[in-house]
Amino acid sequence: MTAHARPASSTLVGEAAIRARPNVLSMNYVDKVFGRDVVALKDMNLDVNEGDFISLLGPSGCGKSTALRLIADLIHPTKGQIKWANPRAANDLSVVFQEPALMPWATVEQNVYLPFRLSGKPLSAVKSDIDEVLALVGLEKFHGAYPRELSGGMKMRVSIARAMVTYPKLILMDEPFAALDEITRFKLNNDLLALKDKINCTVIFVTHSVFESVFLSDRIVVMAARPGRVIDELYVDEAYPRTETFRTSAEYAAHCRRASDTLKHAMELGQ
Amino acid sequence: MTTVDQNTNLAQPNVVADPEELARARRKRNEKIGQWVLPALVVVLTIIAWDRIVTVNELPHYILPGPDLVLEALIEDWGMLSESLVVTLRITVGALLIAIIGGVGLAVLFTQSRWVEMSFFPYAVILQVTPIVAIAPLIFIYVDNRMVGLLICAWIVAFFPILSNTTLGLNSADHNLRDLFKVYGATRWQKLRYLQLPSALPYFLGGLRIAGGLSLIGAVVAEYVAGTGGNASGLAFRILEASYRLNIPRMFAALLLIAMTGVVIYALTSLVSYLLLRKWHESAIKREV
Ligand SMILES: Nc1ncnc2c1ncn2[C@@H]1O[C@H](COP(=O)(O)OP(=O)(O)OP(=O)(O)O)[C@@H](O)[C@H]1O
Ligand SMILES: [Mg+2]
């Protein structure tokens, strides 16, 4: 598995450091119109850089999911472009949804094997990768379990393991922890940061939670609705690894207040 | 539903038994026994009542034979009846197999192309809603081989539930999973093989259970319409023939065999369904609370 690993990117954070990172993809003046006149996104610009942990934060209906689906190439822009710096290969991108979206007829191992199966790799060739990623999410004892035998948090771990097993460049996560209880969510937040560090990827993370976005990300993109658009970008200038002490620090509280204010402003704009 | 992590601490020693749980276990055990004993008891009581009614009222055997006479007919005519049973079984199973292949095949074709589905689904519906007794005489005019005609009739009755259920199942794959397959660049074939077919399995099995019974009905009805059959006659023909000869005990014996066949088909399709789904599908998992 270490064969795929890219050299660790700098742990420097802050606006200048982030802007200096190599580009992964950029959205340029992207519009998305549904039906005849539902403007889900208007003039969205976003530069995604290697190693970024970007949170998309905004009220319901501001086009966060739409932005992710555009990046995933599941839908196409009405106007504007999404450009990858390097041509996108099959396993460069992974997605995690709000629901774990596991195949109920398949075991945990078979579920995590899915991306490899679809790219034609035999199980024996990637068995060690699967074992390793399952160990990383703490499910090494559950290879043969079926999704119905797992708790909500464990299902989400399987979903994350499936997304990470191919060492993708970019992972898109659409409110992955929204349906979980707070204790589980905190635990998964910590583990997600550790995993990201380990596989060295870029993450775009959609959330409604100011606290979650501040804890996880180095960039928070705040969006407003009607029409969906980016209104501000905040930088969380705090070094990784972030631990439970960060969660209780004064800096954390300050960042949360700043993000809350921006979000409140976004809600007023979307009225 | 149990989760694995909870399971591990279930078997601790020195845990005081919960009276409510014990009562539940007892109730479950009783229910399990009752499930078999009660129907058996009803059957036995029915046979006794039947026998009593026939003897007390001194009913002649050409109006209502007693259970002893029916059993006698079953044993005496076993050579002829078992031959007919094999014929009926052959038509039923053959029609069911063709219904499975045809129903699933068409359903797959439909999901591959909306246009094909729009064009041909109405025909499937028309075939289904037109009573088979109305179509069957035509079929026997155009199809020379009697066996083939019978198979076609039984197939027409049986294939629709499989087609419609499988079509529904193939289209009911989780939308997030569908997106995921797209993101990973899955081919049409991969999507069918690894996503749509497994999603359709519970629906297909539901259709199969209905189709199993229907193919037997189709086989019996078709034979009534087809009439005389010489040596390759099924149970339906035996009933017709026995009624002409006022051999009522044989009619009952043949009827009994048809009913038993239906029960066995239902039991077998249910068993297949249980075996295929028990690991993962909610329908096959007994809720514990
Ligand atoms: N397939 C679609 N067809 C029509 N309208 C759509 C479609 N998808 C999204 N929309 C509309 O586009 C807008 C943005 O939707 P989107 O799902 O991206 O919002 P969101 O920010 O993800 O909201 P939430 O936080 O509730 O998930 C909404 O007004 C929604 O009604
Ligand atoms: Mg959304």
Short mmCIF file of N, CA and C in Angstrom, two decimals, chain A residues 153-267:
data_model
loop_
_atom_site.label_atom_id
_atom_site.label_comp_id
_atom_site.label_asym_id
_atom_site.label_seq_id
_atom_site.Cartn_x
_atom_site.Cartn_y
_atom_site.Cartn_z
N GLY A 153 -22.50 4.14 12.92
CA GLY A 153 -21.13 4.64 12.85
C GLY A 153 -20.20 3.67 12.15
N MET A 154 -20.40 2.39 12.42
CA MET A 154 -19.54 1.38 11.78
C MET A 154 -19.81 1.32 10.28
N LYS A 155 -21.07 1.47 9.90
CA LYS A 155 -21.39 1.48 8.46
C LYS A 155 -20.67 2.64 7.79
N MET A 156 -20.70 3.81 8.45
CA MET A 156 -20.04 4.96 7.86
C MET A 156 -18.53 4.72 7.76
N ARG A 157 -17.97 4.01 8.73
CA ARG A 157 -16.54 3.68 8.64
C ARG A 157 -16.25 2.82 7.41
N VAL A 158 -17.15 1.87 7.15
CA VAL A 158 -16.96 1.03 5.97
C VAL A 158 -17.01 1.89 4.71
N SER A 159 -17.97 2.82 4.70
CA SER A 159 -18.13 3.71 3.54
C SER A 159 -16.85 4.53 3.32
N ILE A 160 -16.27 5.01 4.42
CA ILE A 160 -15.04 5.79 4.31
C ILE A 160 -13.87 4.90 3.87
N ALA A 161 -13.84 3.70 4.42
CA ALA A 161 -12.78 2.76 4.01
C ALA A 161 -12.86 2.49 2.51
N ARG A 162 -14.07 2.31 2.02
CA ARG A 162 -14.26 2.06 0.58
C ARG A 162 -13.76 3.25 -0.24
N ALA A 163 -14.01 4.47 0.28
CA ALA A 163 -13.59 5.65 -0.46
C ALA A 163 -12.07 5.82 -0.46
N MET A 164 -11.42 5.32 0.61
CA MET A 164 -9.99 5.59 0.76
C MET A 164 -9.11 4.47 0.25
N VAL A 165 -9.69 3.30 0.02
CA VAL A 165 -8.87 2.12 -0.25
C VAL A 165 -8.05 2.26 -1.53
N THR A 166 -8.51 3.10 -2.45
CA THR A 166 -7.78 3.26 -3.71
C THR A 166 -6.75 4.39 -3.66
N TYR A 167 -6.57 5.00 -2.49
CA TYR A 167 -5.70 6.16 -2.38
C TYR A 167 -6.06 7.23 -3.41
N PRO A 168 -7.29 7.71 -3.36
CA PRO A 168 -7.69 8.71 -4.36
C PRO A 168 -7.01 10.05 -4.11
N LYS A 169 -6.94 10.87 -5.15
CA LYS A 169 -6.40 12.22 -4.98
C LYS A 169 -7.39 13.09 -4.23
N LEU A 170 -8.67 12.90 -4.57
CA LEU A 170 -9.70 13.80 -4.06
C LEU A 170 -10.88 12.98 -3.54
N ILE A 171 -11.34 13.33 -2.34
CA ILE A 171 -12.51 12.67 -1.78
C ILE A 171 -13.60 13.71 -1.54
N LEU A 172 -14.78 13.43 -2.06
CA LEU A 172 -15.91 14.33 -1.85
C LEU A 172 -16.81 13.72 -0.80
N MET A 173 -17.16 14.49 0.22
CA MET A 173 -17.99 13.95 1.30
C MET A 173 -19.19 14.87 1.49
N ASP A 174 -20.40 14.31 1.31
CA ASP A 174 -21.61 15.12 1.41
C ASP A 174 -22.32 14.84 2.74
N GLU A 175 -22.06 15.66 3.73
CA GLU A 175 -22.64 15.52 5.07
C GLU A 175 -22.56 14.08 5.58
N PRO A 176 -21.34 13.50 5.59
CA PRO A 176 -21.26 12.07 5.90
C PRO A 176 -21.67 11.73 7.33
N PHE A 177 -21.52 12.70 8.25
CA PHE A 177 -21.76 12.37 9.67
C PHE A 177 -23.06 12.99 10.20
N ALA A 178 -23.84 13.58 9.30
CA ALA A 178 -25.02 14.33 9.74
C ALA A 178 -26.02 13.45 10.50
N ALA A 179 -26.08 12.17 10.14
CA ALA A 179 -27.10 11.32 10.76
C ALA A 179 -26.59 10.62 12.02
N LEU A 180 -25.36 10.93 12.44
CA LEU A 180 -24.79 10.21 13.58
C LEU A 180 -24.90 11.03 14.87
N ASP A 181 -24.83 10.35 15.98
CA ASP A 181 -24.86 11.06 17.26
C ASP A 181 -23.53 11.78 17.48
N GLU A 182 -23.54 12.72 18.42
CA GLU A 182 -22.40 13.62 18.57
C GLU A 182 -21.12 12.89 18.98
N ILE A 183 -21.25 11.93 19.87
CA ILE A 183 -20.06 11.20 20.33
C ILE A 183 -19.41 10.48 19.16
N THR A 184 -20.23 9.77 18.40
CA THR A 184 -19.72 9.07 17.23
C THR A 184 -19.13 10.05 16.22
N ARG A 185 -19.79 11.19 16.08
CA ARG A 185 -19.32 12.17 15.10
C ARG A 185 -17.94 12.70 15.46
N PHE A 186 -17.75 13.03 16.75
CA PHE A 186 -16.43 13.52 17.19
C PHE A 186 -15.36 12.49 16.93
N LYS A 187 -15.68 11.25 17.25
CA LYS A 187 -14.73 10.17 17.07
C LYS A 187 -14.37 10.04 15.58
N LEU A 188 -15.39 10.10 14.73
CA LEU A 188 -15.15 9.95 13.29
C LEU A 188 -14.41 11.16 12.73
N ASN A 189 -14.66 12.35 13.29
CA ASN A 189 -13.91 13.54 12.88
C ASN A 189 -12.42 13.33 13.12
N ASN A 190 -12.08 12.88 14.33
CA ASN A 190 -10.67 12.63 14.65
C ASN A 190 -10.07 11.61 13.69
N ASP A 191 -10.81 10.50 13.49
CA ASP A 191 -10.29 9.43 12.65
C ASP A 191 -10.14 9.87 11.20
N LEU A 192 -11.07 10.74 10.77
CA LEU A 192 -11.01 11.20 9.38
C LEU A 192 -9.73 12.00 9.15
N LEU A 193 -9.39 12.86 10.11
CA LEU A 193 -8.16 13.64 9.96
C LEU A 193 -6.94 12.73 9.92
N ALA A 194 -6.93 11.73 10.79
CA ALA A 194 -5.81 10.79 10.80
C ALA A 194 -5.70 10.06 9.47
N LEU A 195 -6.85 9.64 8.95
CA LEU A 195 -6.85 8.92 7.67
C LEU A 195 -6.38 9.80 6.52
N LYS A 196 -6.86 11.04 6.52
CA LYS A 196 -6.47 11.95 5.45
C LYS A 196 -4.96 12.14 5.47
N ASP A 197 -4.43 12.28 6.67
CA ASP A 197 -2.99 12.45 6.82
C ASP A 197 -2.26 11.23 6.28
N LYS A 198 -2.82 10.08 6.59
CA LYS A 198 -2.18 8.81 6.21
C LYS A 198 -2.17 8.62 4.69
N ILE A 199 -3.29 8.85 4.04
CA ILE A 199 -3.33 8.59 2.61
C ILE A 199 -3.05 9.84 1.79
N ASN A 200 -2.93 10.99 2.47
CA ASN A 200 -2.45 12.16 1.78
C ASN A 200 -3.32 12.60 0.62
N CYS A 201 -4.57 12.83 0.90
CA CYS A 201 -5.48 13.21 -0.18
C CYS A 201 -6.02 14.61 0.06
N THR A 202 -6.85 15.04 -0.86
CA THR A 202 -7.54 16.31 -0.74
C THR A 202 -9.00 16.00 -0.43
N VAL A 203 -9.62 16.80 0.44
CA VAL A 203 -11.00 16.51 0.81
C VAL A 203 -11.88 17.74 0.60
N ILE A 204 -13.05 17.53 0.00
CA ILE A 204 -14.09 18.56 0.01
C ILE A 204 -15.25 17.99 0.81
N PHE A 205 -15.61 18.71 1.86
CA PHE A 205 -16.50 18.17 2.88
C PHE A 205 -17.70 19.10 3.04
N VAL A 206 -18.88 18.59 2.76
CA VAL A 206 -20.08 19.41 2.91
C VAL A 206 -20.65 19.22 4.31
N THR A 207 -20.97 20.32 4.97
CA THR A 207 -21.53 20.20 6.32
C THR A 207 -22.44 21.37 6.64
N HIS A 208 -23.35 21.14 7.58
CA HIS A 208 -24.18 22.21 8.12
C HIS A 208 -23.59 22.74 9.41
N SER A 209 -22.58 22.03 9.92
CA SER A 209 -22.11 22.31 11.26
C SER A 209 -20.87 23.19 11.25
N VAL A 210 -21.00 24.36 11.86
CA VAL A 210 -19.88 25.28 11.97
C VAL A 210 -18.73 24.61 12.73
N PHE A 211 -19.09 23.92 13.83
CA PHE A 211 -18.07 23.30 14.68
C PHE A 211 -17.29 22.25 13.92
N GLU A 212 -18.01 21.46 13.17
CA GLU A 212 -17.36 20.40 12.41
C GLU A 212 -16.42 21.01 11.36
N SER A 213 -16.90 22.04 10.68
CA SER A 213 -16.09 22.63 9.61
C SER A 213 -14.81 23.24 10.18
N VAL A 214 -14.89 23.89 11.32
CA VAL A 214 -13.70 24.51 11.90
C VAL A 214 -12.72 23.44 12.38
N PHE A 215 -13.25 22.41 13.01
CA PHE A 215 -12.35 21.38 13.53
C PHE A 215 -11.59 20.68 12.41
N LEU A 216 -12.30 20.41 11.31
CA LEU A 216 -11.71 19.58 10.27
C LEU A 216 -10.85 20.34 9.28
N SER A 217 -11.34 21.53 8.86
CA SER A 217 -10.79 22.05 7.61
C SER A 217 -9.75 23.13 7.79
N ASP A 218 -8.97 23.37 6.74
CA ASP A 218 -8.11 24.55 6.72
C ASP A 218 -8.73 25.67 5.88
N ARG A 219 -9.77 25.32 5.08
CA ARG A 219 -10.49 26.36 4.34
C ARG A 219 -11.98 26.12 4.51
N ILE A 220 -12.73 27.17 4.80
CA ILE A 220 -14.18 27.04 4.88
C ILE A 220 -14.78 27.94 3.80
N VAL A 221 -15.49 27.33 2.87
CA VAL A 221 -16.13 28.09 1.81
C VAL A 221 -17.59 28.27 2.21
N VAL A 222 -17.98 29.52 2.47
CA VAL A 222 -19.34 29.77 2.94
C VAL A 222 -20.21 30.16 1.75
N MET A 223 -21.37 29.50 1.67
CA MET A 223 -22.25 29.72 0.52
C MET A 223 -23.60 30.26 0.97
N ALA A 224 -24.26 30.97 0.06
CA ALA A 224 -25.61 31.48 0.32
C ALA A 224 -26.55 30.93 -0.75
N ALA A 225 -27.85 30.97 -0.44
CA ALA A 225 -28.83 30.39 -1.35
C ALA A 225 -29.52 31.46 -2.20
N ARG A 226 -30.27 30.98 -3.18
CA ARG A 226 -31.14 31.83 -4.03
C ARG A 226 -30.45 33.05 -4.57
N PRO A 227 -29.62 32.98 -5.56
CA PRO A 227 -29.11 31.75 -6.16
C PRO A 227 -27.93 31.23 -5.36
N GLY A 228 -27.64 29.93 -5.46
CA GLY A 228 -26.51 29.36 -4.74
C GLY A 228 -25.21 29.99 -5.19
N ARG A 229 -24.43 30.46 -4.24
CA ARG A 229 -23.16 31.11 -4.61
C ARG A 229 -22.20 31.12 -3.42
N VAL A 230 -20.92 31.35 -3.72
CA VAL A 230 -19.92 31.47 -2.66
C VAL A 230 -19.91 32.91 -2.21
N ILE A 231 -20.03 33.15 -0.90
CA ILE A 231 -19.96 34.55 -0.46
C ILE A 231 -18.68 34.86 0.29
N ASP A 232 -18.03 33.86 0.84
CA ASP A 232 -16.79 34.17 1.56
C ASP A 232 -15.97 32.90 1.73
N GLU A 233 -14.68 33.11 1.96
CA GLU A 233 -13.82 31.97 2.22
C GLU A 233 -12.99 32.27 3.46
N LEU A 234 -13.07 31.39 4.45
CA LEU A 234 -12.32 31.61 5.70
C LEU A 234 -11.17 30.62 5.76
N TYR A 235 -10.07 31.03 6.36
CA TYR A 235 -8.95 30.12 6.55
C TYR A 235 -8.81 29.80 8.02
N VAL A 236 -8.72 28.54 8.32
CA VAL A 236 -8.54 28.14 9.72
C VAL A 236 -7.05 27.87 9.89
N ASP A 237 -6.38 28.89 10.39
CA ASP A 237 -4.92 28.88 10.41
C ASP A 237 -4.40 28.14 11.64
N GLU A 238 -4.68 26.87 11.71
CA GLU A 238 -4.26 26.06 12.87
C GLU A 238 -3.62 24.78 12.34
N ALA A 239 -2.45 24.46 12.89
CA ALA A 239 -1.70 23.34 12.36
C ALA A 239 -2.37 22.00 12.64
N TYR A 240 -2.13 21.04 11.75
CA TYR A 240 -2.51 19.66 12.00
C TYR A 240 -1.30 18.97 12.61
N PRO A 241 -1.42 17.90 13.31
CA PRO A 241 -2.67 17.23 13.65
C PRO A 241 -3.46 18.01 14.71
N ARG A 242 -4.77 17.99 14.54
CA ARG A 242 -5.62 18.65 15.52
C ARG A 242 -6.20 17.59 16.45
N THR A 243 -6.20 17.89 17.72
CA THR A 243 -6.64 16.89 18.69
C THR A 243 -7.78 17.43 19.52
N GLU A 244 -8.15 16.68 20.52
CA GLU A 244 -9.24 17.11 21.40
C GLU A 244 -8.91 18.41 22.11
N THR A 245 -7.62 18.68 22.34
CA THR A 245 -7.27 19.94 22.99
C THR A 245 -7.63 21.13 22.11
N PHE A 246 -7.51 20.94 20.79
CA PHE A 246 -7.90 22.01 19.88
C PHE A 246 -9.39 22.31 20.02
N ARG A 247 -10.18 21.24 20.22
CA ARG A 247 -11.63 21.39 20.32
C ARG A 247 -12.04 22.28 21.50
N THR A 248 -11.19 22.33 22.51
CA THR A 248 -11.55 23.11 23.70
C THR A 248 -10.74 24.41 23.80
N SER A 249 -9.94 24.71 22.77
CA SER A 249 -9.07 25.88 22.87
C SER A 249 -9.82 27.17 22.56
N ALA A 250 -9.21 28.29 22.98
CA ALA A 250 -9.80 29.60 22.72
C ALA A 250 -9.77 29.91 21.22
N GLU A 251 -8.70 29.46 20.53
CA GLU A 251 -8.60 29.70 19.08
C GLU A 251 -9.77 29.05 18.36
N TYR A 252 -10.05 27.83 18.79
CA TYR A 252 -11.16 27.10 18.15
C TYR A 252 -12.45 27.89 18.30
N ALA A 253 -12.67 28.38 19.52
CA ALA A 253 -13.89 29.15 19.77
C ALA A 253 -13.93 30.40 18.90
N ALA A 254 -12.78 31.05 18.74
CA ALA A 254 -12.73 32.27 17.93
C ALA A 254 -13.06 31.96 16.47
N HIS A 255 -12.47 30.89 15.96
CA HIS A 255 -12.76 30.50 14.57
C HIS A 255 -14.24 30.19 14.39
N CYS A 256 -14.80 29.50 15.38
CA CYS A 256 -16.21 29.14 15.29
C CYS A 256 -17.08 30.39 15.25
N ARG A 257 -16.71 31.40 16.08
CA ARG A 257 -17.50 32.62 16.11
C ARG A 257 -17.45 33.31 14.75
N ARG A 258 -16.24 33.36 14.18
CA ARG A 258 -16.07 34.00 12.87
C ARG A 258 -16.91 33.27 11.81
N ALA A 259 -16.83 31.95 11.83
CA ALA A 259 -17.58 31.17 10.84
C ALA A 259 -19.09 31.33 11.04
N SER A 260 -19.51 31.37 12.31
CA SER A 260 -20.94 31.54 12.60
C SER A 260 -21.45 32.87 12.07
N ASP A 261 -20.64 33.92 12.29
CA ASP A 261 -21.05 35.24 11.82
C ASP A 261 -21.20 35.25 10.30
N THR A 262 -20.23 34.65 9.63
CA THR A 262 -20.30 34.61 8.16
C THR A 262 -21.51 33.82 7.71
N LEU A 263 -21.77 32.70 8.40
CA LEU A 263 -22.92 31.87 8.05
C LEU A 263 -24.23 32.64 8.26
N LYS A 264 -24.26 33.41 9.36
CA LYS A 264 -25.48 34.19 9.63
C LYS A 264 -25.71 35.20 8.52
N HIS A 265 -24.61 35.82 8.10
CA HIS A 265 -24.68 36.77 7.00
C HIS A 265 -25.19 36.07 5.73
N ALA A 266 -24.69 34.86 5.50
CA ALA A 266 -25.11 34.10 4.32
C ALA A 266 -26.61 33.81 4.35
N MET A 267 -27.11 33.50 5.55
CA MET A 267 -28.54 33.18 5.68
C MET A 267 -29.38 34.41 5.37
#
